[in-house]
Amino acid sequence: MAWDVQAYREKFRKEVLPGYYSGKVHLWFLIIITPILFLTPLFFVKFSWTGVILFVASIWYCNFLVYLLHRYILHRKVKGLKWTADMHMHHHLLYTEDKMQYEHIDDIYMLLMPPSIWAYYHFIHVPVNFLIASYFVSTNELLYIISAFYLWQGYYELSHYIEHLPDDHWTMKIPYCKWIQEHHKIHHRLNLMNSKHFDIGIPINDPLLGTKYKEY
Ligand SMILES: [Zn+2]
Ligand SMILES: [Zn+2]
């Protein structure tokens, strides 16, 4: 029997979606906070090629880390972290390859990073990485890294949002947006979600690590 996305969406809205949640507020918060967070450190940097290289390397690192977390934690029942896989499963059951678009703006609760994960990223993950990096690089170079981490987070959210927009949305006329959407759609095929297309932001790890769907 085919999976009934519509019925699951209705059940999700009634039983899981918190009453206080507003997708509109969540989206606007990200649109406003992301440029503030990633541009502020850049305002204080002195140009350095090492900094630029570290900026690019940090984006690559974040993209790779998301691939690993998605592949090995969100699609597996890891002891102590099963709740993250359960949460991610909501995303897959709400959005399947032939029903990728959200219907109600509040449905993006399970499309964007939930507020608890956003808080973890900004208040634990990012500071710990900065602390480690501060032992190896100068303050100026650290500012490049900080900026890259914040830019990545905003990009990640936006790219996943774009991947779930309708086919006739204006962004789909942009070849890059269409490319990442087509790539992500394969991951939302229910029989492939545990084995293919774990890249969400920049789809460069799947072809390198053997998780690209061959007929795509
Ligand atoms: Zn998705
Ligand atoms: Zn997934």
PDB file of C-alpha atoms and ligand atoms in Angstrom, residues 88 91-92 95 100 111 160 163-164 184 187-188 200, ligand 1:
ATOM      1  CA  HIS A  88      14.384  12.966  11.115  1.00  0.00           C
ATOM      2  CA  HIS A  91      10.764  14.759   7.879  1.00  0.00           C
ATOM      3  CA  HIS A  92      10.858  11.753   5.556  1.00  0.00           C
ATOM      4  CA  TYR A  95       7.892  14.767   2.486  1.00  0.00           C
ATOM      5  CA  MET A 100       8.206  17.324  -1.640  1.00  0.00           C
ATOM      6  CA  LEU A 111      12.058  21.053   7.315  1.00  0.00           C
ATOM      7  CA  HIS A 160      16.968  22.555   2.297  1.00  0.00           C
ATOM      8  CA  GLU A 163      14.833  21.725  -2.116  1.00  0.00           C
ATOM      9  CA  HIS A 164      11.245  21.512  -0.870  1.00  0.00           C
ATOM     10  CA  HIS A 184      17.579  15.827  -2.652  1.00  0.00           C
ATOM     11  CA  HIS A 187      16.878  10.967  -0.892  1.00  0.00           C
ATOM     12  CA  HIS A 188      13.139  11.368  -0.290  1.00  0.00           C
ATOM     13  CA  ILE A 200      21.739  18.286   1.752  1.00  0.00           C
TER      14      ILE A 200
HETATM   15 ZN    ZN B   1      14.359  17.093   2.875  1.00  0.00          ZN
END
